[in-house]
């Protein structure tokens, strides 16, 4: 896996667009089609790295930010007489970001589809449930300020009203905690500009000649096995798979899908093009994205100080 990831990362850095990195709307989409020359062979998509990862919040960073937010919000809640002490998240060395969805390019694992077809693996949420605090309606209002988490970042002063004669911070104790962490840069969630690069590169990649060509190869491979799909997404989104459990037909189709992906190296081609597009988009907006990276660094520094002071 390490060798695979290293090769994949190298393909991102060495693949360059044929035309200039001219800026279009939002994510700086290059106007000219691209052509990549370095294409890795990929049979496992769970550990891929992307150029935009440097401007997105990693799993480890998110855990650090969440723990610092909980500490600051807990102090605020105690000042109002509430006990709020959520279970800290393990800040393990998880460098994944939102780009690392294992099914960014559809199903890839032959072993997984043999049991699940197109159905996703189940997620164990018991730990999350165990960490939840029990708060009454008043406590929730003090914690959130009576607004959604997204609004909490920008809620105006006085929105939340007061509790026992004390003014609730705008966005509640969570909103106050987030503002403390982002006072010198950073955002609670991934920056919109970085999210746009991530989403737009995936959307644009499906229109690029090399990806269109490999889709046709994959489709021909599937047709030879008796299946009629133009793209991998068409196969995965087949309404017949909307069942509580995978059917035999679904597993057979998914297994053929993975086999054809491997035969055509579809994921390797798609990934290389996706990365090259991201590189062009980043180059077109380097200054703004550098500010995003600096903001994340500042927020992590603030979070580390909060966690360190709490012991």
PDB file of C-alpha atoms in Angstrom:
ATOM      1  CA  UNK A   1       0.000   0.000   0.000  1.00  0.00           C
ATOM      2  CA  UNK A   2       2.819   2.429   0.825  1.00  0.00           C
ATOM      3  CA  UNK A   3       4.384   1.856  -2.566  1.00  0.00           C
ATOM      4  CA  UNK A   4       1.023   2.286  -4.282  1.00  0.00           C
ATOM      5  CA  UNK A   5       0.317   5.558  -2.519  1.00  0.00           C
ATOM      6  CA  UNK A   6       3.813   6.866  -3.237  1.00  0.00           C
ATOM      7  CA  UNK A   7       3.372   6.133  -6.929  1.00  0.00           C
ATOM      8  CA  UNK A   8      -0.038   7.785  -6.909  1.00  0.00           C
ATOM      9  CA  UNK A   9       1.282  10.902  -5.219  1.00  0.00           C
ATOM     10  CA  UNK A  10       4.103  11.069  -7.751  1.00  0.00           C
ATOM     11  CA  UNK A  11       1.556  10.980 -10.563  1.00  0.00           C
ATOM     12  CA  UNK A  12      -0.181  13.992  -9.083  1.00  0.00           C
ATOM     13  CA  UNK A  13       2.977  16.064  -9.009  1.00  0.00           C
ATOM     14  CA  UNK A  14       4.309  15.021 -12.406  1.00  0.00           C
ATOM     15  CA  UNK A  15       1.096  15.227 -14.423  1.00  0.00           C
ATOM     16  CA  UNK A  16       0.606  18.678 -15.904  1.00  0.00           C
ATOM     17  CA  UNK A  17      -2.125  20.203 -18.038  1.00  0.00           C
ATOM     18  CA  UNK A  18      -1.431  20.638 -21.711  1.00  0.00           C
ATOM     19  CA  UNK A  19      -2.731  24.215 -21.634  1.00  0.00           C
ATOM     20  CA  UNK A  20      -2.229  27.110 -19.235  1.00  0.00           C
ATOM     21  CA  UNK A  21      -3.911  27.189 -15.848  1.00  0.00           C
ATOM     22  CA  UNK A  22      -6.406  29.875 -16.791  1.00  0.00           C
ATOM     23  CA  UNK A  23      -8.958  30.722 -14.141  1.00  0.00           C
ATOM     24  CA  UNK A  24     -12.638  30.050 -14.738  1.00  0.00           C
ATOM     25  CA  UNK A  25     -15.377  30.393 -12.140  1.00  0.00           C
ATOM     26  CA  UNK A  26     -15.160  29.314  -8.503  1.00  0.00           C
ATOM     27  CA  UNK A  27     -12.415  26.696  -8.562  1.00  0.00           C
ATOM     28  CA  UNK A  28     -10.257  28.118 -11.329  1.00  0.00           C
ATOM     29  CA  UNK A  29     -11.153  25.410 -13.850  1.00  0.00           C
ATOM     30  CA  UNK A  30      -8.596  25.232 -16.648  1.00  0.00           C
ATOM     31  CA  UNK A  31     -10.229  26.063 -19.959  1.00  0.00           C
ATOM     32  CA  UNK A  32      -8.131  23.719 -22.113  1.00  0.00           C
ATOM     33  CA  UNK A  33      -8.393  19.909 -21.910  1.00  0.00           C
ATOM     34  CA  UNK A  34      -5.546  18.274 -20.035  1.00  0.00           C
ATOM     35  CA  UNK A  35      -3.444  15.242 -20.824  1.00  0.00           C
ATOM     36  CA  UNK A  36      -1.575  13.264 -18.168  1.00  0.00           C
ATOM     37  CA  UNK A  37       1.469  11.183 -19.015  1.00  0.00           C
ATOM     38  CA  UNK A  38       2.141   9.495 -15.674  1.00  0.00           C
ATOM     39  CA  UNK A  39      -0.637   7.094 -14.724  1.00  0.00           C
ATOM     40  CA  UNK A  40      -0.343   4.766 -11.700  1.00  0.00           C
ATOM     41  CA  UNK A  41      -1.933   1.342 -11.520  1.00  0.00           C
ATOM     42  CA  UNK A  42      -4.477   1.462  -8.694  1.00  0.00           C
ATOM     43  CA  UNK A  43      -6.465  -1.447  -7.308  1.00  0.00           C
ATOM     44  CA  UNK A  44      -7.212   0.042  -3.871  1.00  0.00           C
ATOM     45  CA  UNK A  45      -8.601   3.552  -3.447  1.00  0.00           C
ATOM     46  CA  UNK A  46      -8.617   3.768   0.365  1.00  0.00           C
ATOM     47  CA  UNK A  47      -5.311   5.616   0.802  1.00  0.00           C
ATOM     48  CA  UNK A  48      -5.004   7.998  -2.110  1.00  0.00           C
ATOM     49  CA  UNK A  49      -3.454  11.442  -1.654  1.00  0.00           C
ATOM     50  CA  UNK A  50      -4.591  14.544  -3.541  1.00  0.00           C
ATOM     51  CA  UNK A  51      -3.034  17.981  -4.167  1.00  0.00           C
ATOM     52  CA  UNK A  52      -5.947  19.744  -2.447  1.00  0.00           C
ATOM     53  CA  UNK A  53      -5.354  17.749   0.752  1.00  0.00           C
ATOM     54  CA  UNK A  54      -2.797  20.371   1.817  1.00  0.00           C
ATOM     55  CA  UNK A  55      -5.646  22.905   2.086  1.00  0.00           C
ATOM     56  CA  UNK A  56      -8.237  20.682   3.796  1.00  0.00           C
ATOM     57  CA  UNK A  57      -8.556  19.698   7.449  1.00  0.00           C
ATOM     58  CA  UNK A  58      -7.218  16.214   8.206  1.00  0.00           C
ATOM     59  CA  UNK A  59      -8.898  13.744  10.532  1.00  0.00           C
ATOM     60  CA  UNK A  60      -6.207  14.329  13.154  1.00  0.00           C
ATOM     61  CA  UNK A  61      -6.554  18.104  12.923  1.00  0.00           C
ATOM     62  CA  UNK A  62     -10.333  17.869  13.152  1.00  0.00           C
ATOM     63  CA  UNK A  63     -10.069  15.772  16.311  1.00  0.00           C
ATOM     64  CA  UNK A  64      -7.688  18.338  17.844  1.00  0.00           C
ATOM     65  CA  UNK A  65     -10.036  21.193  16.938  1.00  0.00           C
ATOM     66  CA  UNK A  66     -13.079  19.326  18.268  1.00  0.00           C
ATOM     67  CA  UNK A  67     -11.346  18.557  21.558  1.00  0.00           C
ATOM     68  CA  UNK A  68     -10.311  22.181  22.027  1.00  0.00           C
ATOM     69  CA  UNK A  69     -13.832  23.321  21.134  1.00  0.00           C
ATOM     70  CA  UNK A  70     -15.270  20.935  23.745  1.00  0.00           C
ATOM     71  CA  UNK A  71     -12.908  22.261  26.416  1.00  0.00           C
ATOM     72  CA  UNK A  72     -13.768  25.898  25.702  1.00  0.00           C
ATOM     73  CA  UNK A  73     -17.492  25.193  25.395  1.00  0.00           C
ATOM     74  CA  UNK A  74     -17.373  23.190  28.632  1.00  0.00           C
ATOM     75  CA  UNK A  75     -15.921  26.144  30.518  1.00  0.00           C
ATOM     76  CA  UNK A  76     -18.623  28.397  29.105  1.00  0.00           C
ATOM     77  CA  UNK A  77     -21.386  25.900  29.970  1.00  0.00           C
ATOM     78  CA  UNK A  78     -20.147  25.556  33.553  1.00  0.00           C
ATOM     79  CA  UNK A  79     -20.336  29.325  33.933  1.00  0.00           C
ATOM     80  CA  UNK A  80     -24.069  28.929  33.244  1.00  0.00           C
ATOM     81  CA  UNK A  81     -24.366  26.016  35.673  1.00  0.00           C
ATOM     82  CA  UNK A  82     -24.414  23.143  33.154  1.00  0.00           C
ATOM     83  CA  UNK A  83     -22.185  20.071  33.079  1.00  0.00           C
ATOM     84  CA  UNK A  84     -20.907  19.627  29.539  1.00  0.00           C
ATOM     85  CA  UNK A  85     -17.957  17.270  29.201  1.00  0.00           C
ATOM     86  CA  UNK A  86     -18.088  15.328  25.919  1.00  0.00           C
ATOM     87  CA  UNK A  87     -15.792  12.357  25.472  1.00  0.00           C
ATOM     88  CA  UNK A  88     -12.546  13.524  23.828  1.00  0.00           C
ATOM     89  CA  UNK A  89     -11.786  12.227  20.373  1.00  0.00           C
ATOM     90  CA  UNK A  90      -8.632  10.198  19.870  1.00  0.00           C
ATOM     91  CA  UNK A  91      -6.238  12.461  17.967  1.00  0.00           C
ATOM     92  CA  UNK A  92      -4.598   9.584  16.119  1.00  0.00           C
ATOM     93  CA  UNK A  93      -2.287  10.123  13.178  1.00  0.00           C
ATOM     94  CA  UNK A  94      -5.144  10.245  10.667  1.00  0.00           C
ATOM     95  CA  UNK A  95      -4.100  12.344   7.693  1.00  0.00           C
ATOM     96  CA  UNK A  96      -7.208  11.682   5.629  1.00  0.00           C
ATOM     97  CA  UNK A  97      -9.377  14.548   4.377  1.00  0.00           C
ATOM     98  CA  UNK A  98     -12.758  14.761   2.680  1.00  0.00           C
ATOM     99  CA  UNK A  99     -11.111  13.810  -0.625  1.00  0.00           C
ATOM    100  CA  UNK A 100     -10.326  10.358   0.692  1.00  0.00           C
ATOM    101  CA  UNK A 101     -13.799   8.868   0.308  1.00  0.00           C
ATOM    102  CA  UNK A 102     -13.018   5.231  -0.556  1.00  0.00           C
ATOM    103  CA  UNK A 103     -15.725   5.317  -3.236  1.00  0.00           C
ATOM    104  CA  UNK A 104     -14.782   8.591  -4.902  1.00  0.00           C
ATOM    105  CA  UNK A 105     -14.426   6.565  -8.101  1.00  0.00           C
ATOM    106  CA  UNK A 106     -17.045   3.964  -7.259  1.00  0.00           C
ATOM    107  CA  UNK A 107     -16.418   0.506  -5.842  1.00  0.00           C
ATOM    108  CA  UNK A 108     -12.853  -0.799  -6.091  1.00  0.00           C
ATOM    109  CA  UNK A 109     -12.387  -3.613  -3.561  1.00  0.00           C
ATOM    110  CA  UNK A 110     -13.144  -7.081  -4.963  1.00  0.00           C
ATOM    111  CA  UNK A 111     -13.280  -8.581  -1.470  1.00  0.00           C
ATOM    112  CA  UNK A 112     -15.734  -5.971  -0.238  1.00  0.00           C
ATOM    113  CA  UNK A 113     -18.157  -6.217  -3.153  1.00  0.00           C
ATOM    114  CA  UNK A 114     -18.147 -10.012  -2.925  1.00  0.00           C
ATOM    115  CA  UNK A 115     -20.026  -9.578   0.345  1.00  0.00           C
ATOM    116  CA  UNK A 116     -21.737  -6.206  -0.020  1.00  0.00           C
ATOM    117  CA  UNK A 117     -22.173  -5.534  -3.724  1.00  0.00           C
ATOM    118  CA  UNK A 118     -22.734  -1.793  -4.064  1.00  0.00           C
ATOM    119  CA  UNK A 119     -23.982  -1.470  -0.479  1.00  0.00           C
ATOM    120  CA  UNK A 120     -21.637   0.576   1.735  1.00  0.00           C
ATOM    121  CA  UNK A 121     -20.040  -0.919   4.859  1.00  0.00           C
ATOM    122  CA  UNK A 122     -21.928  -0.203   8.067  1.00  0.00           C
ATOM    123  CA  UNK A 123     -20.556   2.421  10.441  1.00  0.00           C
ATOM    124  CA  UNK A 124     -20.363   1.797  14.164  1.00  0.00           C
ATOM    125  CA  UNK A 125     -21.826   4.867  15.883  1.00  0.00           C
ATOM    126  CA  UNK A 126     -21.997   3.400  19.397  1.00  0.00           C
ATOM    127  CA  UNK A 127     -18.980   5.410  20.561  1.00  0.00           C
ATOM    128  CA  UNK A 128     -20.547   8.612  19.297  1.00  0.00           C
ATOM    129  CA  UNK A 129     -23.770   7.866  21.131  1.00  0.00           C
ATOM    130  CA  UNK A 130     -21.912   7.055  24.334  1.00  0.00           C
ATOM    131  CA  UNK A 131     -20.148  10.414  24.247  1.00  0.00           C
ATOM    132  CA  UNK A 132     -23.345  12.459  23.998  1.00  0.00           C
ATOM    133  CA  UNK A 133     -24.243  14.599  26.993  1.00  0.00           C
ATOM    134  CA  UNK A 134     -27.782  14.829  28.282  1.00  0.00           C
ATOM    135  CA  UNK A 135     -28.914  18.435  28.245  1.00  0.00           C
ATOM    136  CA  UNK A 136     -32.409  19.809  28.695  1.00  0.00           C
ATOM    137  CA  UNK A 137     -33.888  22.377  26.328  1.00  0.00           C
ATOM    138  CA  UNK A 138     -32.359  25.263  28.256  1.00  0.00           C
ATOM    139  CA  UNK A 139     -28.926  23.643  28.173  1.00  0.00           C
ATOM    140  CA  UNK A 140     -29.137  23.065  24.438  1.00  0.00           C
ATOM    141  CA  UNK A 141     -30.095  26.710  23.924  1.00  0.00           C
ATOM    142  CA  UNK A 142     -27.075  27.858  25.949  1.00  0.00           C
ATOM    143  CA  UNK A 143     -24.816  25.415  24.101  1.00  0.00           C
ATOM    144  CA  UNK A 144     -25.968  26.285  20.582  1.00  0.00           C
ATOM    145  CA  UNK A 145     -27.519  29.710  21.011  1.00  0.00           C
ATOM    146  CA  UNK A 146     -30.686  28.381  19.421  1.00  0.00           C
ATOM    147  CA  UNK A 147     -29.128  28.369  15.954  1.00  0.00           C
ATOM    148  CA  UNK A 148     -27.678  25.696  13.700  1.00  0.00           C
ATOM    149  CA  UNK A 149     -23.934  24.953  13.917  1.00  0.00           C
ATOM    150  CA  UNK A 150     -23.403  26.706  10.575  1.00  0.00           C
ATOM    151  CA  UNK A 151     -25.171  29.845  11.810  1.00  0.00           C
ATOM    152  CA  UNK A 152     -23.189  29.739  15.039  1.00  0.00           C
ATOM    153  CA  UNK A 153     -20.134  31.116  13.280  1.00  0.00           C
ATOM    154  CA  UNK A 154     -21.892  34.265  12.115  1.00  0.00           C
ATOM    155  CA  UNK A 155     -24.847  34.676  14.487  1.00  0.00           C
ATOM    156  CA  UNK A 156     -25.334  38.281  15.590  1.00  0.00           C
ATOM    157  CA  UNK A 157     -24.964  39.311  19.230  1.00  0.00           C
ATOM    158  CA  UNK A 158     -28.114  38.951  21.264  1.00  0.00           C
ATOM    159  CA  UNK A 159     -29.632  36.251  19.037  1.00  0.00           C
ATOM    160  CA  UNK A 160     -29.613  33.671  21.819  1.00  0.00           C
ATOM    161  CA  UNK A 161     -31.090  35.908  24.513  1.00  0.00           C
ATOM    162  CA  UNK A 162     -30.155  35.229  28.122  1.00  0.00           C
ATOM    163  CA  UNK A 163     -30.245  32.484  30.743  1.00  0.00           C
ATOM    164  CA  UNK A 164     -30.817  33.350  34.399  1.00  0.00           C
ATOM    165  CA  UNK A 165     -30.139  36.965  33.549  1.00  0.00           C
ATOM    166  CA  UNK A 166     -26.804  36.305  31.837  1.00  0.00           C
ATOM    167  CA  UNK A 167     -26.406  37.023  28.124  1.00  0.00           C
ATOM    168  CA  UNK A 168     -25.798  33.864  26.060  1.00  0.00           C
ATOM    169  CA  UNK A 169     -22.950  34.303  23.551  1.00  0.00           C
ATOM    170  CA  UNK A 170     -23.985  34.564  19.922  1.00  0.00           C
ATOM    171  CA  UNK A 171     -24.073  31.016  18.608  1.00  0.00           C
ATOM    172  CA  UNK A 172     -24.081  29.770  22.205  1.00  0.00           C
ATOM    173  CA  UNK A 173     -21.075  28.373  23.995  1.00  0.00           C
ATOM    174  CA  UNK A 174     -20.112  26.398  20.889  1.00  0.00           C
ATOM    175  CA  UNK A 175     -20.171  29.531  18.755  1.00  0.00           C
ATOM    176  CA  UNK A 176     -18.013  31.370  21.268  1.00  0.00           C
ATOM    177  CA  UNK A 177     -15.543  28.469  21.423  1.00  0.00           C
ATOM    178  CA  UNK A 178     -15.230  28.341  17.643  1.00  0.00           C
ATOM    179  CA  UNK A 179     -14.646  32.065  17.404  1.00  0.00           C
ATOM    180  CA  UNK A 180     -11.897  31.808  20.007  1.00  0.00           C
ATOM    181  CA  UNK A 181     -10.140  29.113  17.991  1.00  0.00           C
ATOM    182  CA  UNK A 182     -10.481  30.936  14.675  1.00  0.00           C
ATOM    183  CA  UNK A 183      -9.663  34.432  15.954  1.00  0.00           C
ATOM    184  CA  UNK A 184      -6.329  34.410  14.100  1.00  0.00           C
ATOM    185  CA  UNK A 185      -7.396  32.414  11.063  1.00  0.00           C
ATOM    186  CA  UNK A 186      -9.048  29.184  10.035  1.00  0.00           C
ATOM    187  CA  UNK A 187     -12.645  28.072   9.812  1.00  0.00           C
ATOM    188  CA  UNK A 188     -14.760  25.501  11.636  1.00  0.00           C
ATOM    189  CA  UNK A 189     -15.186  23.478   8.453  1.00  0.00           C
ATOM    190  CA  UNK A 190     -13.146  23.157   5.278  1.00  0.00           C
ATOM    191  CA  UNK A 191     -12.791  26.445   3.410  1.00  0.00           C
ATOM    192  CA  UNK A 192     -15.300  26.826   0.543  1.00  0.00           C
ATOM    193  CA  UNK A 193     -12.530  27.466  -1.987  1.00  0.00           C
ATOM    194  CA  UNK A 194     -10.826  24.172  -1.094  1.00  0.00           C
ATOM    195  CA  UNK A 195     -14.130  22.324  -1.133  1.00  0.00           C
ATOM    196  CA  UNK A 196     -14.825  23.767  -4.590  1.00  0.00           C
ATOM    197  CA  UNK A 197     -11.524  22.489  -5.961  1.00  0.00           C
ATOM    198  CA  UNK A 198     -12.237  19.039  -4.524  1.00  0.00           C
ATOM    199  CA  UNK A 199     -15.756  18.848  -5.964  1.00  0.00           C
ATOM    200  CA  UNK A 200     -15.086  20.579  -9.276  1.00  0.00           C
ATOM    201  CA  UNK A 201     -12.039  18.496 -10.158  1.00  0.00           C
ATOM    202  CA  UNK A 202     -14.087  15.328  -9.755  1.00  0.00           C
ATOM    203  CA  UNK A 203     -16.957  16.720 -11.838  1.00  0.00           C
ATOM    204  CA  UNK A 204     -14.680  18.141 -14.557  1.00  0.00           C
ATOM    205  CA  UNK A 205     -12.556  14.978 -14.718  1.00  0.00           C
ATOM    206  CA  UNK A 206     -15.509  13.010 -16.078  1.00  0.00           C
ATOM    207  CA  UNK A 207     -15.521  15.260 -19.163  1.00  0.00           C
ATOM    208  CA  UNK A 208     -11.797  14.947 -19.872  1.00  0.00           C
ATOM    209  CA  UNK A 209     -10.852  12.908 -22.983  1.00  0.00           C
ATOM    210  CA  UNK A 210      -8.687  10.385 -21.142  1.00  0.00           C
ATOM    211  CA  UNK A 211     -11.400   9.624 -18.604  1.00  0.00           C
ATOM    212  CA  UNK A 212     -14.122   9.513 -21.256  1.00  0.00           C
ATOM    213  CA  UNK A 213     -11.972   7.033 -23.181  1.00  0.00           C
ATOM    214  CA  UNK A 214     -11.391   4.761 -20.188  1.00  0.00           C
ATOM    215  CA  UNK A 215     -15.113   4.898 -19.368  1.00  0.00           C
ATOM    216  CA  UNK A 216     -15.783   3.566 -22.865  1.00  0.00           C
ATOM    217  CA  UNK A 217     -13.257   0.776 -22.333  1.00  0.00           C
ATOM    218  CA  UNK A 218     -14.852  -0.103 -19.008  1.00  0.00           C
ATOM    219  CA  UNK A 219     -18.334  -0.012 -20.574  1.00  0.00           C
ATOM    220  CA  UNK A 220     -17.204  -2.360 -23.358  1.00  0.00           C
ATOM    221  CA  UNK A 221     -15.746  -4.716 -20.777  1.00  0.00           C
ATOM    222  CA  UNK A 222     -19.037  -4.686 -18.874  1.00  0.00           C
ATOM    223  CA  UNK A 223     -21.000  -5.264 -22.098  1.00  0.00           C
ATOM    224  CA  UNK A 224     -18.895  -8.340 -22.797  1.00  0.00           C
ATOM    225  CA  UNK A 225     -20.044  -9.667 -19.425  1.00  0.00           C
ATOM    226  CA  UNK A 226     -23.690  -8.902 -20.211  1.00  0.00           C
ATOM    227  CA  UNK A 227     -24.126  -5.499 -18.510  1.00  0.00           C
ATOM    228  CA  UNK A 228     -25.217  -2.224 -20.132  1.00  0.00           C
ATOM    229  CA  UNK A 229     -23.759   0.788 -18.303  1.00  0.00           C
ATOM    230  CA  UNK A 230     -22.030   3.854 -19.733  1.00  0.00           C
ATOM    231  CA  UNK A 231     -20.137   4.835 -16.576  1.00  0.00           C
ATOM    232  CA  UNK A 232     -19.269   3.318 -13.178  1.00  0.00           C
ATOM    233  CA  UNK A 233     -21.638   5.761 -11.476  1.00  0.00           C
ATOM    234  CA  UNK A 234     -24.487   4.460 -13.640  1.00  0.00           C
ATOM    235  CA  UNK A 235     -23.795   0.949 -12.383  1.00  0.00           C
ATOM    236  CA  UNK A 236     -23.568   1.986  -8.749  1.00  0.00           C
ATOM    237  CA  UNK A 237     -26.744   4.073  -8.936  1.00  0.00           C
ATOM    238  CA  UNK A 238     -28.882   1.370 -10.545  1.00  0.00           C
ATOM    239  CA  UNK A 239     -32.283   1.537  -8.803  1.00  0.00           C
ATOM    240  CA  UNK A 240     -32.275  -2.254  -8.474  1.00  0.00           C
ATOM    241  CA  UNK A 241     -29.708  -1.976  -5.691  1.00  0.00           C
ATOM    242  CA  UNK A 242     -32.056   0.080  -3.468  1.00  0.00           C
ATOM    243  CA  UNK A 243     -32.671  -2.888  -1.181  1.00  0.00           C
ATOM    244  CA  UNK A 244     -32.043  -3.512   2.493  1.00  0.00           C
ATOM    245  CA  UNK A 245     -29.408  -6.122   1.668  1.00  0.00           C
ATOM    246  CA  UNK A 246     -27.368  -6.893  -1.451  1.00  0.00           C
ATOM    247  CA  UNK A 247     -28.906  -9.361  -3.880  1.00  0.00           C
ATOM    248  CA  UNK A 248     -27.068 -12.056  -5.822  1.00  0.00           C
ATOM    249  CA  UNK A 249     -27.529 -10.036  -9.030  1.00  0.00           C
ATOM    250  CA  UNK A 250     -26.063  -6.960  -7.343  1.00  0.00           C
ATOM    251  CA  UNK A 251     -22.999  -8.831  -6.120  1.00  0.00           C
ATOM    252  CA  UNK A 252     -22.429 -10.346  -9.553  1.00  0.00           C
ATOM    253  CA  UNK A 253     -22.716  -6.936 -11.213  1.00  0.00           C
ATOM    254  CA  UNK A 254     -20.446  -5.263  -8.666  1.00  0.00           C
ATOM    255  CA  UNK A 255     -17.851  -8.005  -9.057  1.00  0.00           C
ATOM    256  CA  UNK A 256     -17.893  -7.511 -12.828  1.00  0.00           C
ATOM    257  CA  UNK A 257     -17.603  -3.754 -12.282  1.00  0.00           C
ATOM    258  CA  UNK A 258     -14.445  -4.138 -10.168  1.00  0.00           C
ATOM    259  CA  UNK A 259     -12.945  -6.660 -12.578  1.00  0.00           C
ATOM    260  CA  UNK A 260     -13.446  -4.258 -15.494  1.00  0.00           C
ATOM    261  CA  UNK A 261     -11.978  -1.371 -13.495  1.00  0.00           C
ATOM    262  CA  UNK A 262      -8.862  -3.445 -12.904  1.00  0.00           C
ATOM    263  CA  UNK A 263      -8.673  -4.627 -16.524  1.00  0.00           C
ATOM    264  CA  UNK A 264      -8.799  -1.048 -17.855  1.00  0.00           C
ATOM    265  CA  UNK A 265      -6.989   0.618 -14.919  1.00  0.00           C
ATOM    266  CA  UNK A 266      -9.937   2.985 -14.801  1.00  0.00           C
ATOM    267  CA  UNK A 267      -9.204   4.216 -11.280  1.00  0.00           C
ATOM    268  CA  UNK A 268      -5.558   4.923 -12.096  1.00  0.00           C
ATOM    269  CA  UNK A 269      -6.477   7.018 -15.142  1.00  0.00           C
ATOM    270  CA  UNK A 270      -9.324   8.829 -13.396  1.00  0.00           C
ATOM    271  CA  UNK A 271      -7.206   9.584 -10.346  1.00  0.00           C
ATOM    272  CA  UNK A 272      -4.308  10.946 -12.405  1.00  0.00           C
ATOM    273  CA  UNK A 273      -6.615  13.280 -14.334  1.00  0.00           C
ATOM    274  CA  UNK A 274      -8.419  14.332 -11.143  1.00  0.00           C
ATOM    275  CA  UNK A 275      -5.067  15.230  -9.548  1.00  0.00           C
ATOM    276  CA  UNK A 276      -3.853  17.151 -12.588  1.00  0.00           C
ATOM    277  CA  UNK A 277      -7.036  19.210 -12.601  1.00  0.00           C
ATOM    278  CA  UNK A 278      -6.615  19.985  -8.912  1.00  0.00           C
ATOM    279  CA  UNK A 279      -3.043  21.107  -9.513  1.00  0.00           C
ATOM    280  CA  UNK A 280      -4.207  23.534 -12.219  1.00  0.00           C
ATOM    281  CA  UNK A 281      -6.983  24.885 -10.022  1.00  0.00           C
ATOM    282  CA  UNK A 282      -4.594  25.354  -7.104  1.00  0.00           C
ATOM    283  CA  UNK A 283      -2.049  27.160  -9.288  1.00  0.00           C
ATOM    284  CA  UNK A 284      -4.788  29.516 -10.466  1.00  0.00           C
ATOM    285  CA  UNK A 285      -5.705  30.422  -6.884  1.00  0.00           C
ATOM    286  CA  UNK A 286      -2.440  29.876  -5.023  1.00  0.00           C
ATOM    287  CA  UNK A 287      -2.590  33.060  -2.941  1.00  0.00           C
ATOM    288  CA  UNK A 288      -6.089  32.397  -1.618  1.00  0.00           C
ATOM    289  CA  UNK A 289      -5.294  28.771  -0.858  1.00  0.00           C
ATOM    290  CA  UNK A 290      -2.068  29.696   0.912  1.00  0.00           C
ATOM    291  CA  UNK A 291      -4.189  31.875   3.198  1.00  0.00           C
ATOM    292  CA  UNK A 292      -6.431  28.856   3.848  1.00  0.00           C
ATOM    293  CA  UNK A 293      -3.429  26.708   4.771  1.00  0.00           C
ATOM    294  CA  UNK A 294      -2.109  29.416   7.093  1.00  0.00           C
ATOM    295  CA  UNK A 295      -5.537  29.695   8.720  1.00  0.00           C
ATOM    296  CA  UNK A 296      -5.599  25.959   9.442  1.00  0.00           C
ATOM    297  CA  UNK A 297      -2.118  26.225  10.961  1.00  0.00           C
ATOM    298  CA  UNK A 298      -3.186  29.105  13.201  1.00  0.00           C
ATOM    299  CA  UNK A 299      -6.311  27.272  14.325  1.00  0.00           C
ATOM    300  CA  UNK A 300      -4.330  24.110  15.134  1.00  0.00           C
ATOM    301  CA  UNK A 301      -1.860  26.181  17.121  1.00  0.00           C
ATOM    302  CA  UNK A 302      -4.697  27.740  19.119  1.00  0.00           C
ATOM    303  CA  UNK A 303      -6.287  24.315  19.676  1.00  0.00           C
ATOM    304  CA  UNK A 304      -2.980  22.870  20.923  1.00  0.00           C
ATOM    305  CA  UNK A 305      -2.630  25.699  23.432  1.00  0.00           C
ATOM    306  CA  UNK A 306      -6.162  25.085  24.762  1.00  0.00           C
ATOM    307  CA  UNK A 307      -5.684  21.314  25.073  1.00  0.00           C
ATOM    308  CA  UNK A 308      -2.209  21.742  26.585  1.00  0.00           C
ATOM    309  CA  UNK A 309      -3.443  24.206  29.205  1.00  0.00           C
ATOM    310  CA  UNK A 310      -6.262  21.824  30.157  1.00  0.00           C
ATOM    311  CA  UNK A 311      -3.738  19.120  30.921  1.00  0.00           C
TER     312      UNK A 311
END
